[in-house]
Coordinates of C-alpha atoms and ligand atoms in Angstrom, one line a residue:
X1370 CA 30.7 40.9 31.9
X1371 CA 33.6 38.5 31.2
X1372 CA 33.2 35.6 28.9
X1373 CA 34.8 32.5 30.3
X1374 CA 36.7 30.1 28.0
X1375 CA 35.2 26.6 28.0
X1376 CA 36.6 23.1 28.5
X1377 CA 35.2 19.9 26.9
X1378 CA 34.8 16.7 28.9
X1379 CA 34.8 13.1 27.8
X1380 CA 31.0 12.9 27.3
X1381 CA 31.2 15.8 24.8
X1382 CA 29.8 18.4 27.2
X1383 CA 31.4 21.8 27.6
X1384 CA 31.9 23.7 30.9
X1385 CA 33.2 27.1 31.7
X1386 CA 36.8 26.7 32.8
X1387 CA 36.1 28.7 36.0
X1388 CA 33.4 27.7 38.4
X1389 CA 32.0 29.7 41.3
X1390 CA 32.7 27.8 44.6
X1391 CA 30.2 28.0 47.4
X1392 CA 31.8 26.6 50.6
X1393 CA 30.5 28.9 53.4
X1394 CA 28.4 30.9 51.0
X1395 CA 25.0 30.7 52.8
X1396 CA 21.8 32.5 53.7
X1397 CA 20.9 36.0 52.5
X1398 CA 24.6 37.1 52.3
X1399 CA 25.4 34.0 50.3
X1400 CA 22.4 34.6 48.0
X1401 CA 23.8 38.1 47.3
X1402 CA 27.2 36.6 46.6
X1403 CA 25.9 34.1 44.0
X1404 CA 23.8 36.8 42.3
X1405 CA 26.7 39.2 42.0
X1406 CA 28.9 36.3 40.8
X1407 CA 26.3 35.5 38.0
X1408 CA 26.3 39.2 37.1
X1409 CA 30.1 39.2 36.9
X1410 CA 29.9 36.3 34.4
X1411 CA 30.2 33.0 36.3
X1412 CA 27.9 30.4 34.7
X1413 CA 29.0 27.2 36.6
X1414 CA 28.0 27.0 40.2
X1415 CA 29.7 24.4 42.4
X1416 CA 27.6 23.3 45.4
X1417 CA 27.2 20.2 47.5
X1418 CA 24.6 18.7 49.9
X1419 CA 27.3 19.0 52.6
X1420 CA 27.5 22.8 52.1
X1421 CA 23.9 23.2 53.3
X1422 CA 23.2 25.8 50.7
X1423 CA 21.4 24.0 47.8
X1424 CA 18.2 25.9 48.7
X1425 CA 20.0 29.2 48.5
X1426 CA 21.5 28.3 45.1
X1427 CA 18.0 27.5 43.8
X1428 CA 16.8 30.9 45.0
X1429 CA 19.7 32.6 43.2
X1430 CA 18.8 30.8 40.0
X1431 CA 15.2 31.9 40.3
X1432 CA 16.1 35.5 41.1
X1433 CA 18.8 35.9 38.5
X1434 CA 18.0 37.6 35.2
X1435 CA 20.1 34.9 33.5
X1436 CA 17.9 32.0 32.2
X1437 CA 18.3 28.6 33.8
X1438 CA 19.5 27.1 30.5
X1439 CA 22.5 29.4 30.5
X1440 CA 23.6 28.4 34.1
X1441 CA 25.3 25.1 34.9
X1442 CA 24.6 23.6 38.4
X1443 CA 27.0 21.1 39.9
X1444 CA 26.4 19.4 43.2
X1445 CA 27.9 16.4 45.2
X1446 CA 26.6 13.3 46.8
X1447 CA 27.3 13.1 50.6
X1448 CA 28.9 10.0 52.2
X1449 CA 25.7 9.2 54.1
X1450 CA 24.0 8.4 50.7
X1451 CA 26.6 6.0 49.1
X1452 CA 24.2 3.0 49.0
X1453 CA 22.4 2.7 45.6
X1454 CA 18.8 3.6 46.7
X1455 CA 19.9 6.3 49.0
X1456 CA 22.0 7.9 46.3
X1457 CA 19.1 8.0 43.8
X1458 CA 16.9 9.5 46.5
X1459 CA 19.5 12.0 47.5
X1460 CA 19.9 13.2 43.9
X1461 CA 16.2 13.6 43.6
X1462 CA 16.0 15.4 47.0
X1463 CA 18.8 17.8 45.9
X1464 CA 17.0 18.6 42.7
X1465 CA 13.8 19.4 44.7
X1466 CA 15.8 21.6 47.1
X1467 CA 17.3 23.6 44.3
X1468 CA 14.1 23.5 42.2
X1469 CA 15.6 22.3 39.0
X1470 CA 14.8 19.1 37.0
X1471 CA 18.4 18.0 36.3
X1472 CA 22.0 18.7 37.3
X1473 CA 24.4 19.8 34.6
X1474 CA 27.1 18.0 36.6
X1475 CA 27.0 15.9 39.7
X1476 CA 29.9 14.3 41.6
X1477 CA 30.5 11.8 44.4
X1478 CA 32.0 14.1 47.1
X1479 CA 34.5 11.7 48.7
X1480 CA 35.3 8.0 48.0
X1481 CA 35.2 7.0 51.7
X1482 CA 37.1 3.7 50.8
X1483 CA 36.7 2.3 54.3
X1484 CA 33.0 2.1 53.8
X1485 CA 33.5 0.3 50.5
X1486 CA 30.3 1.7 48.9
X1487 CA 31.6 4.2 46.4
X1488 CA 31.2 1.8 43.5
X1489 CA 27.5 1.4 44.4
X1490 CA 27.2 5.2 44.5
X1491 CA 28.9 5.4 41.1
X1492 CA 26.4 2.9 39.6
X1493 CA 23.6 5.2 41.0
X1494 CA 25.1 8.2 39.2
X1495 CA 25.4 6.2 36.0
X1496 CA 21.7 5.3 36.2
X1497 CA 20.7 8.8 37.3
X1498 CA 22.3 10.0 34.1
X1499 CA 20.2 7.5 32.1
X1500 CA 17.1 8.7 33.9
X1501 CA 17.8 12.2 32.8
X1502 CA 18.5 13.5 36.3
X1503 CA 22.1 14.5 35.6
X1504 CA 23.9 15.5 32.3
X1505 CA 27.5 14.9 33.2
X1506 CA 28.7 12.6 36.0
X1507 CA 32.0 12.8 37.8
X1508 CA 33.7 12.2 41.1
X1509 CA 35.7 14.2 43.7
X1510 CA 38.8 13.3 45.8
X1511 CA 39.2 9.9 44.0
X1512 CA 42.6 8.4 43.8
X1513 CA 43.7 6.2 40.8
X1514 CA 42.7 3.0 42.5
X1515 CA 39.2 4.3 43.2
X1516 CA 38.9 5.5 39.6
X1517 CA 40.0 2.1 38.2
X1518 CA 37.6 0.2 40.5
X1519 CA 34.5 2.2 39.3
X1520 CA 35.5 2.1 35.7
X1521 CA 36.1 -1.6 35.8
X1522 CA 32.8 -2.3 37.6
X1523 CA 30.6 -0.1 35.4
X1524 CA 32.6 0.5 32.2
X1525 CA 31.9 4.2 32.6
X1526 CA 34.7 6.7 33.1
X1527 CA 33.9 9.8 35.2
X1528 CA 34.0 13.0 33.2
X1529 CA 35.8 15.0 35.9
X1530 CA 37.6 14.4 39.2
X1531 CA 37.5 17.4 41.5
X1532 CA 40.6 17.3 43.7
X1533 CA 42.6 19.5 46.1
X1534 CA 45.1 21.5 44.0
X1535 CA 46.9 24.7 44.8
X1536 CA 50.6 25.7 44.6
X1537 CA 51.5 24.2 48.0
X1538 CA 49.8 20.9 47.1
X1539 CA 49.8 20.7 43.3
X1540 CA 48.7 17.1 43.1
X1541 CA 50.4 16.9 39.7
X1542 CA 50.7 13.1 39.8
X1543 CA 46.9 12.7 40.2
X1544 CA 46.3 15.4 37.5
X1545 CA 48.4 13.1 35.2
X1546 CA 46.5 10.0 36.3
X1547 CA 43.2 11.8 35.5
X1548 CA 44.5 12.8 32.1
X1549 CA 45.7 9.3 31.3
X1550 CA 42.1 8.1 31.8
X1551 CA 40.5 11.0 29.8
X1552 CA 39.2 12.7 33.0
X1553 CA 39.2 16.4 33.5
X1554 CA 40.7 17.7 36.7
X1555 CA 38.8 20.3 38.7
X1556 CA 40.9 22.1 41.3
X1557 CA 39.4 22.9 44.7
X1558 CA 40.7 25.5 47.1
X1559 CA 43.0 26.8 44.4
X1560 CA 43.8 29.9 46.5
X1561 CA 44.4 27.8 49.6
X1562 CA 41.1 28.9 51.2
X1563 CA 43.0 31.7 53.1
X1564 CA 44.2 28.9 55.4
X1565 CA 47.6 29.0 53.9
X1566 CA 49.5 32.1 52.8
X1567 CA 49.9 31.2 49.1
X1568 CA 48.6 34.6 48.0
X1569 CA 51.5 36.2 49.9
X1570 CA 54.1 33.9 48.4
X1571 CA 57.1 35.8 47.0
X1572 CA 57.5 33.7 43.9
X1573 CA 53.9 34.1 43.0
X1574 CA 53.9 37.8 43.8
X1575 CA 56.9 38.3 41.6
X1576 CA 55.3 36.6 38.7
X1577 CA 52.1 38.6 39.3
X1578 CA 54.0 41.9 39.2
X1579 CA 55.7 41.0 35.9
X1580 CA 52.3 40.5 34.3
X1581 CA 50.6 43.4 36.1
X1582 CA 48.1 40.9 37.6
X1583 CA 47.3 39.7 41.1
X1584 CA 48.6 36.4 42.8
X1585 CA 45.1 35.0 42.6
X1586 CA 45.0 35.7 38.8
X1587 CA 48.4 34.0 38.4
X1588 CA 47.1 30.9 40.2
X1589 CA 44.1 30.8 37.9
X1590 CA 46.4 30.9 34.8
X1591 CA 48.5 28.1 36.3
X1592 CA 45.4 26.0 36.6
X1593 CA 43.9 26.9 33.2
X1594 CA 47.2 26.4 31.3
X1595 CA 47.4 22.9 32.9
X1596 CA 43.9 22.3 31.6
X1597 CA 42.3 22.1 35.1
X1598 CA 38.9 23.6 35.8
X1599 CA 39.5 26.4 38.4
X1600 CA 36.8 26.2 41.2
X1601 CA 37.2 29.4 43.1
X1602 CA 35.1 31.1 45.9
X1603 CA 34.9 34.8 46.4
X1604 CA 32.4 36.8 48.3
X1605 CA 34.1 40.1 47.7
X1606 CA 32.8 41.5 44.4
X1607 CA 36.2 42.8 43.4
X1608 CA 37.7 39.4 43.9
X1609 CA 34.8 37.8 41.9
X1610 CA 35.6 40.0 38.9
X1611 CA 39.3 39.8 39.3
X1612 CA 39.2 36.0 39.2
X1613 CA 37.5 36.1 35.8
X1614 CA 39.8 38.7 34.3
X1615 CA 42.5 36.1 33.4
X1616 CA 42.1 35.5 29.7
X1617 CA 44.4 38.3 28.5
X1618 CA 47.8 37.0 29.7
X1619 CA 49.8 33.7 29.7
X1620 CA 52.4 32.3 32.0
X1621 CA 55.6 31.0 30.4
X1622 CA 56.6 27.3 30.9
X1623 CA 59.4 28.6 33.2
X1624 CA 56.8 30.4 35.4
X1625 CA 54.6 27.3 35.5
X1626 CA 57.6 25.3 36.6
X1627 CA 58.5 27.9 39.3
X1628 CA 54.9 27.6 40.7
X1629 CA 55.1 23.8 40.5
X1630 CA 58.3 24.1 42.6
X1631 CA 56.4 25.5 45.6
X1632 CA 54.8 22.1 46.3
X1633 CA 55.1 20.9 49.9
X1634 CA 53.8 17.4 49.3
X1635 CA 51.4 16.0 51.9
X1636 CA 52.3 18.8 54.3
X1637 CA 50.8 21.2 51.8
X1638 CA 47.2 20.0 52.1
X1639 CA 45.0 22.8 53.5
X1640 CA 43.4 20.7 56.1
X1641 CA 45.2 17.3 55.8
X1642 CA 42.2 15.7 54.1
X1643 CA 43.8 12.5 52.6
X1644 CA 41.1 10.8 50.5
X1645 CA 41.9 7.4 51.9
X1646 CA 41.4 8.6 55.5
X1647 CA 39.0 11.6 55.4
X1648 CA 35.5 10.7 56.6
X1649 CA 32.8 13.3 55.9
X1650 CA 30.5 14.4 58.6
X1651 CA 27.0 13.1 57.9
Ligands
LIG624 N1 35.3 18.6 46.4 C1 35.7 19.0 47.6 O1 36.0 18.2 48.4 C2 35.9 20.4 47.8 C3 36.7 20.8 49.0 C4 36.9 22.2 49.2 C5 36.4 23.1 48.3 N2 35.7 22.7 47.2 C6 35.1 23.7 46.2 O2 36.1 24.6 45.8 C7 35.7 25.9 46.1 C8 36.9 26.8 46.3 O3 37.6 26.5 47.4 P1 37.6 27.3 48.8 O4 36.3 27.9 49.0 O5 37.9 26.3 49.9 O6 38.7 28.3 48.8 P2 39.5 29.2 47.7 O7 38.7 29.4 46.5 O8 40.9 28.6 47.5 O9 39.7 30.5 48.5 C9 38.7 31.3 48.9 C10 39.3 32.5 49.7 O10 40.1 33.3 48.8 C11 39.7 34.6 48.9 N3 39.8 35.2 47.5 C12 39.1 34.8 46.4 N4 39.5 35.5 45.3 C13 40.5 36.3 45.8 C14 41.3 37.3 45.1 N5 41.2 37.6 43.8 N6 42.2 37.9 45.8 C15 42.4 37.7 47.2 N7 41.6 36.8 47.8 C16 40.7 36.1 47.1 C17 38.2 34.6 49.3 O11 37.9 35.8 49.9 P3 36.5 36.5 49.8 O12 35.4 35.5 50.0 O13 36.5 37.6 50.9 O14 36.4 37.2 48.4 C18 38.2 33.4 50.2 O15 38.6 33.8 51.5 C19 34.8 25.8 47.2 O16 34.0 26.9 47.5 C20 34.0 24.6 46.8 O17 33.0 24.9 45.9 C21 35.4 21.4 47.0

């Protein structure tokens, strides 16, 4: 089993620097995927109410031989629950679904700025943390103006901001904005979700060959060396293990710059989900 290096966030908590992503990880097959991921060494599970799999994640926790205290569960508030009372109830409902008494981390999934309720939602997370329902609170897909608004309104800075980040959309400016505010970046779809061909990219393949590693492992290093938490999904057991086997090599600054150079700007987003425009289904 691989031991994953940890990263500290601004509330003093530590998280594994690699999380197991669960988009489309559902039902009995999904349960098996989460169990094998835990066996391989993943300890931080990234889910969301919108993934319709919180119940399955709870079942995996119960069936796993790893004690609950050694696992970290992170979920996300859906857009339909941005008003304060709904947010508190949603957090409680998600905890009941999973069968745990607190989240190790919990994020607002999308800001939905057109609905103008994300600051209310943030106040609910701040209070839910005080009630003991959540240990670490954060956000996802927040732009600098959204971050500044919730910090100004509550005086509380999110611990993490989970954002789209992969070599074709490196989001480096937002990573820097997060850093400036003491917020850890979590990278979602780091392998491009098999929608783009980043794993076939020649530059990445060449770097991978030099290190005798795979393109997916090179992208993990690119995230880790930029102090970004790598949130990666893999159902294939070999992929699951490969994605953790990344602590025995380092990319040079030149290699990191080469990967940064693959950025395609807005055109590089996997599904064109700009946080100011994207509206979650609810
Ligand atoms: N906050 C948000 O708004 C947001 C949005 C999107 C995603 N996320 C989170 O981020 C997680 C990761 O993103 P994602 O699921 O979209 O996609 P991803 O992790 O970028 O890519 C997953 C795909 O890559 C393949 N893969 C994994 N490891 C591989 C390896 N070593 N070699 C070759 N292929 C490999 C997987 O195949 P197999 O499954 O066959 O192994 C799967 O098809 C999500 O699951 C979710 O938890 C959050």
